[in-house]
CSV table of C-alpha atoms in Angstrom, one decimal:
chain,number,residue,atom,x,y,z
A,1,THR,CA,0.0,0.0,0.0
A,2,LEU,CA,2.8,2.5,0.9
A,3,PRO,CA,4.4,2.6,-2.5
A,4,ARG,CA,1.0,3.2,-4.3
A,5,SER,CA,-0.5,5.8,-2.0
A,6,HIS,CA,0.3,9.2,-0.5
A,7,PHE,CA,0.1,9.7,3.3
A,8,ASP,CA,0.4,13.0,5.2
A,9,LEU,CA,1.8,11.2,8.3
A,10,GLY,CA,2.8,7.8,9.6
A,11,ILE,CA,2.1,6.9,13.2
A,12,VAL,CA,3.8,3.8,14.7
A,13,ALA,CA,2.8,2.6,18.2
A,14,LEU,CA,5.3,0.8,20.4
A,15,TYR,CA,3.9,-1.1,23.4
A,16,VAL,CA,6.4,-0.8,26.3
A,17,GLY,CA,5.7,-4.4,27.5
A,18,ASN,CA,6.8,-6.4,24.5
A,19,ASP,CA,7.7,-4.4,21.5
A,20,THR,CA,11.5,-4.1,22.1
A,21,VAL,CA,13.7,-6.6,20.3
A,22,GLU,CA,17.2,-7.9,20.8
A,23,ALA,CA,17.8,-8.9,17.1
A,24,VAL,CA,16.7,-7.7,13.7
A,25,VAL,CA,14.4,-10.3,12.1
A,26,ASP,CA,13.3,-9.7,8.5
A,27,SER,CA,10.8,-12.6,8.4
A,28,PHE,CA,9.1,-15.0,10.8
A,29,PRO,CA,8.3,-18.7,10.2
A,30,GLU,CA,4.6,-19.8,10.1
A,31,LYS,CA,3.2,-20.1,13.6
A,32,THR,CA,2.6,-23.6,14.9
A,33,TYR,CA,-0.7,-24.6,16.5
A,34,ALA,CA,-0.9,-24.3,20.3
A,35,ARG,CA,0.2,-27.5,22.0
A,36,ARG,CA,-2.7,-29.3,23.8
A,37,HIS,CA,-2.1,-31.3,27.0
A,38,ASN,CA,-3.5,-34.8,27.4
A,39,LEU,CA,-5.2,-35.7,30.7
A,40,ARG,CA,-3.1,-38.4,32.4
A,41,ILE,CA,-2.1,-39.7,35.8
A,42,PRO,CA,0.7,-37.7,37.4
A,43,ARG,CA,4.0,-39.6,37.2
A,44,GLU,CA,5.4,-38.1,40.5
A,45,MET,CA,4.1,-36.1,43.4
A,46,LYS,CA,5.5,-32.7,42.3
A,47,ARG,CA,3.5,-29.5,41.7
A,48,LYS,CA,4.8,-29.1,38.1
A,49,GLU,CA,3.8,-32.7,37.2
A,50,PHE,CA,0.4,-32.2,38.8
A,51,ILE,CA,-0.2,-29.1,36.7
A,52,ASP,CA,1.0,-30.7,33.5
A,53,ALA,CA,-1.0,-33.9,34.0
A,54,LEU,CA,-4.3,-32.5,35.4
A,55,LEU,CA,-4.7,-28.8,35.4
A,56,PHE,CA,-3.4,-27.9,32.0
A,57,PRO,CA,-5.6,-30.6,30.3
A,58,ILE,CA,-8.6,-29.3,32.1
A,59,ASN,CA,-7.7,-25.7,31.1
A,60,ASP,CA,-7.3,-26.8,27.4
A,61,PHE,CA,-10.7,-28.5,27.5
A,62,LEU,CA,-12.5,-25.5,29.0
A,63,GLU,CA,-10.6,-23.0,26.9
A,64,THR,CA,-12.3,-24.2,23.7
A,65,ARG,CA,-15.7,-24.7,25.2
A,66,SER,CA,-16.5,-22.0,27.8
A,67,HIS,CA,-16.5,-18.2,27.5
A,68,LEU,CA,-17.2,-18.0,31.2
A,69,PHE,CA,-14.0,-19.9,31.9
A,70,ILE,CA,-11.9,-17.6,29.7
A,71,LEU,CA,-13.5,-14.5,31.4
A,72,SER,CA,-12.8,-15.8,34.8
A,73,ARG,CA,-9.2,-16.8,33.9
A,74,SER,CA,-8.5,-13.4,32.4
A,75,THR,CA,-9.8,-11.7,35.5
A,76,LEU,CA,-7.6,-13.8,37.7
A,77,SER,CA,-4.6,-13.8,35.4
A,78,VAL,CA,-2.0,-12.4,37.8
A,79,GLN,CA,-3.1,-14.8,40.6
A,80,LEU,CA,-3.0,-17.8,38.3
A,81,ALA,CA,0.4,-16.8,36.9
A,82,LYS,CA,1.8,-17.1,40.4
A,83,ILE,CA,1.1,-20.9,40.3
A,84,GLY,CA,2.1,-21.3,36.6
A,85,LEU,CA,-1.4,-21.6,35.1
A,86,THR,CA,-1.2,-18.7,32.6
A,87,PRO,CA,1.5,-17.4,30.3
A,88,LEU,CA,1.4,-14.0,32.0
A,89,TYR,CA,4.8,-12.7,33.0
A,90,PHE,CA,6.5,-9.5,34.1
A,91,PRO,CA,8.5,-8.0,31.2
A,92,VAL,CA,12.2,-8.2,31.4
A,93,VAL,CA,12.6,-4.7,30.0
A,94,HIS,CA,12.1,-3.3,33.5
A,95,ASP,CA,14.9,-5.3,35.1
A,96,ARG,CA,17.7,-3.0,36.0
A,97,SER,CA,20.2,-5.6,34.7
A,98,GLU,CA,18.8,-4.9,31.2
A,99,ALA,CA,20.0,-1.2,31.3
A,100,ASP,CA,23.0,-2.1,29.1
A,101,SER,CA,21.1,-4.5,26.8
A,102,ALA,CA,21.3,-4.2,23.1
A,103,ARG,CA,17.5,-4.3,22.8
A,104,TRP,CA,17.2,-0.5,23.1
A,105,ALA,CA,19.5,0.3,20.2
A,106,THR,CA,18.2,-2.6,18.1
A,107,THR,CA,14.6,-1.5,18.6
A,108,ALA,CA,15.5,2.0,17.6
A,109,TYR,CA,17.4,0.7,14.6
A,110,VAL,CA,14.3,-1.2,13.4
A,111,CYS,CA,12.2,1.9,13.9
A,112,GLU,CA,14.9,4.0,12.0
A,113,ARG,CA,14.4,1.6,9.0
A,114,ILE,CA,10.7,2.2,9.2
A,115,ARG,CA,11.3,6.0,9.4
A,116,ASN,CA,13.6,5.8,6.3
A,117,GLU,CA,10.9,3.9,4.3
A,118,PHE,CA,8.4,6.6,5.0
A,119,GLU,CA,10.9,9.4,4.3
A,120,ARG,CA,11.7,7.9,0.9
A,121,ARG,CA,8.1,8.9,0.0
A,122,GLY,CA,8.2,12.3,1.6
A,123,THR,CA,6.1,11.2,4.6
A,124,PRO,CA,7.0,12.2,8.2
A,125,VAL,CA,6.6,9.5,10.9
A,126,LEU,CA,5.7,9.8,14.6
A,127,PHE,CA,6.5,7.0,17.1
A,128,VAL,CA,4.2,6.7,20.1
A,129,LEU,CA,5.0,4.7,23.3
A,130,ILE,CA,2.0,2.9,24.7
A,131,PRO,CA,2.5,2.4,28.5
A,132,ALA,CA,1.8,-0.9,30.1
A,133,ASN,CA,-1.2,-1.1,32.4
A,134,TYR,CA,0.9,-1.6,35.5
A,135,GLN,CA,2.9,1.6,34.7
A,136,VAL,CA,-0.3,3.7,34.7
A,137,HIS,CA,-2.1,2.0,37.7
A,138,ASP,CA,0.1,1.5,40.7
A,139,GLU,CA,-2.1,-1.2,42.3
A,140,LEU,CA,-1.5,-3.5,39.3
A,141,PHE,CA,2.3,-3.1,39.7
A,142,GLU,CA,1.9,-4.1,43.4
A,143,ASP,CA,0.0,-7.2,42.3
A,144,TYR,CA,2.8,-8.2,40.0
A,145,ILE,CA,5.4,-7.6,42.8
A,146,GLU,CA,3.5,-9.8,45.1
A,147,SER,CA,2.4,-12.5,42.7
A,148,PHE,CA,5.8,-13.0,41.0
A,149,GLY,CA,8.0,-12.4,44.1
A,150,ILE,CA,9.8,-9.4,42.5
A,151,ASP,CA,12.3,-7.3,44.4
A,152,PRO,CA,11.0,-3.7,43.9
A,153,GLU,CA,14.6,-2.5,44.0
A,154,ALA,CA,15.5,-4.8,41.0
A,155,VAL,CA,13.1,-3.2,38.6
A,156,ASP,CA,12.6,0.3,37.1
A,157,LEU,CA,9.1,0.9,35.6
A,158,ARG,CA,10.4,3.8,33.5
A,159,GLN,CA,13.5,2.2,32.2
A,160,PRO,CA,12.3,1.2,28.8
A,161,ASN,CA,10.7,4.7,28.3
A,162,CYS,CA,14.0,6.4,29.2
A,163,MET,CA,16.2,4.1,27.2
A,164,LEU,CA,14.1,4.3,24.1
A,165,ALA,CA,13.8,8.1,24.3
A,166,SER,CA,17.5,8.4,24.4
A,167,GLU,CA,18.1,6.1,21.4
A,168,PHE,CA,15.4,7.8,19.3
A,169,GLU,CA,16.7,11.3,20.1
A,170,ALA,CA,20.2,10.2,19.1
A,171,ARG,CA,18.8,9.1,15.7
A,172,GLY,CA,16.8,12.3,15.2
A,173,MET,CA,13.4,10.4,15.4
A,174,LEU,CA,10.2,11.7,16.9
A,175,LEU,CA,9.0,9.6,19.9
A,176,VAL,CA,6.3,10.7,22.3
A,177,ASP,CA,5.4,9.2,25.6
A,178,PRO,CA,2.0,9.8,27.3
A,179,LEU,CA,2.9,7.9,30.5
A,180,ASP,CA,3.0,10.9,32.8
A,181,GLU,CA,-0.4,12.2,31.8
A,182,MET,CA,-2.0,8.8,31.8
A,183,ALA,CA,-0.5,7.9,35.2
A,184,SER,CA,-1.8,11.2,36.6
A,185,SER,CA,-5.3,10.4,35.4
A,186,GLY,CA,-4.9,6.8,36.7
A,187,ALA,CA,-4.1,8.2,40.1
A,188,GLU,CA,-7.3,10.1,40.0
A,189,GLY,CA,-9.3,6.9,39.5
A,190,VAL,CA,-9.7,7.0,35.7
A,191,ARG,CA,-9.4,3.5,34.4
A,192,MET,CA,-7.3,3.4,31.2
A,193,TYR,CA,-7.3,-0.4,30.5
A,194,GLY,CA,-9.9,-3.1,30.2
A,195,SER,CA,-11.0,-5.1,33.2
A,196,ILE,CA,-10.8,-8.3,31.2
A,197,ASP,CA,-7.5,-7.9,29.3
A,198,ILE,CA,-4.6,-5.5,29.2
A,199,HIS,CA,-5.5,-3.5,26.2
A,200,LEU,CA,-6.5,0.2,26.3
A,201,ASN,CA,-10.1,0.9,26.9
A,202,GLU,CA,-12.0,3.9,25.6
A,203,ASN,CA,-10.5,6.2,28.2
A,204,GLY,CA,-7.0,4.9,27.3
A,205,HIS,CA,-7.5,5.4,23.6
A,206,ARG,CA,-8.8,8.9,24.2
A,207,ALA,CA,-5.9,9.8,26.4
A,208,VAL,CA,-3.3,8.7,23.8
A,209,ALA,CA,-5.2,10.5,21.0
A,210,GLU,CA,-5.5,13.7,22.9
A,211,PHE,CA,-1.8,13.6,23.9
A,212,ILE,CA,-0.5,13.2,20.3
A,213,LEU,CA,-3.1,15.4,18.6
A,214,PRO,CA,-1.3,18.8,18.9
A,215,LEU,CA,1.9,17.2,17.5
A,216,VAL,CA,0.0,15.4,14.7
A,217,LEU,CA,-1.6,18.7,13.6
A,218,ARG,CA,1.8,20.4,13.5
A,219,LEU,CA,3.4,17.6,11.5
A,220,ILE,CA,0.6,17.4,8.9
A,221,SER,CA,0.8,21.2,8.5
A,222,GLY,CA,4.4,20.9,7.5
A,223,ASN,CA,5.8,22.5,10.7
A,224,HIS,CA,9.2,21.2,11.8
A,225,VAL,CA,9.4,19.5,15.2
A,226,THR,CA,12.7,18.7,16.8
A,227,PRO,CA,13.2,15.3,18.4
A,228,GLY,CA,14.1,16.7,21.8
A,229,ALA,CA,10.8,18.6,22.0
A,230,ALA,CA,8.9,15.4,21.3
A,231,THR,CA,10.5,13.1,23.8
């Protein structure tokens, strides 16, 4: 579509939780079907074996047959993750040990390639960070800390935002981050994410849209915006 059409502006959203990469990958293999677990007698009296032999098969059976089960599982996802019954995890991007990781520069490089592709066609591009729900709502972060046994001193909730902002500015790319504004609204009781999943709800979408709107209007009007002013 891009080579055949004209666009006034490109907007690329980067989710803080899982959109950073450690390596450049130009293509991905076809996804395999999800593995299903067969109900069986536990081979030994260990928690992991009990989960694999009994609980996972029951989960797989209900997952394809009950919307109520999926609703309940989503609501209790953090609690279930604590005992290994959901794939929920706390993203490694917040670990302070990842401060020197190559993921920040690699992610910025991939975005730079995207920016260059737009610029080849005379189209400016704006990158927008989408905060994770636990960055906006403190109580959710406390749930993660408790459920996963995380040392609060070992993590930095704003680390990916700061690292990416630095990498993008060094490359002269526009990156905006609505975290402060969204966290402020979240502290006042405004829910920004769904109660069933971690995606933005109507309030969250509106907050992001209102945050980037002034910059979008400037860009499509042809006004220059320096990277430092946008980070």
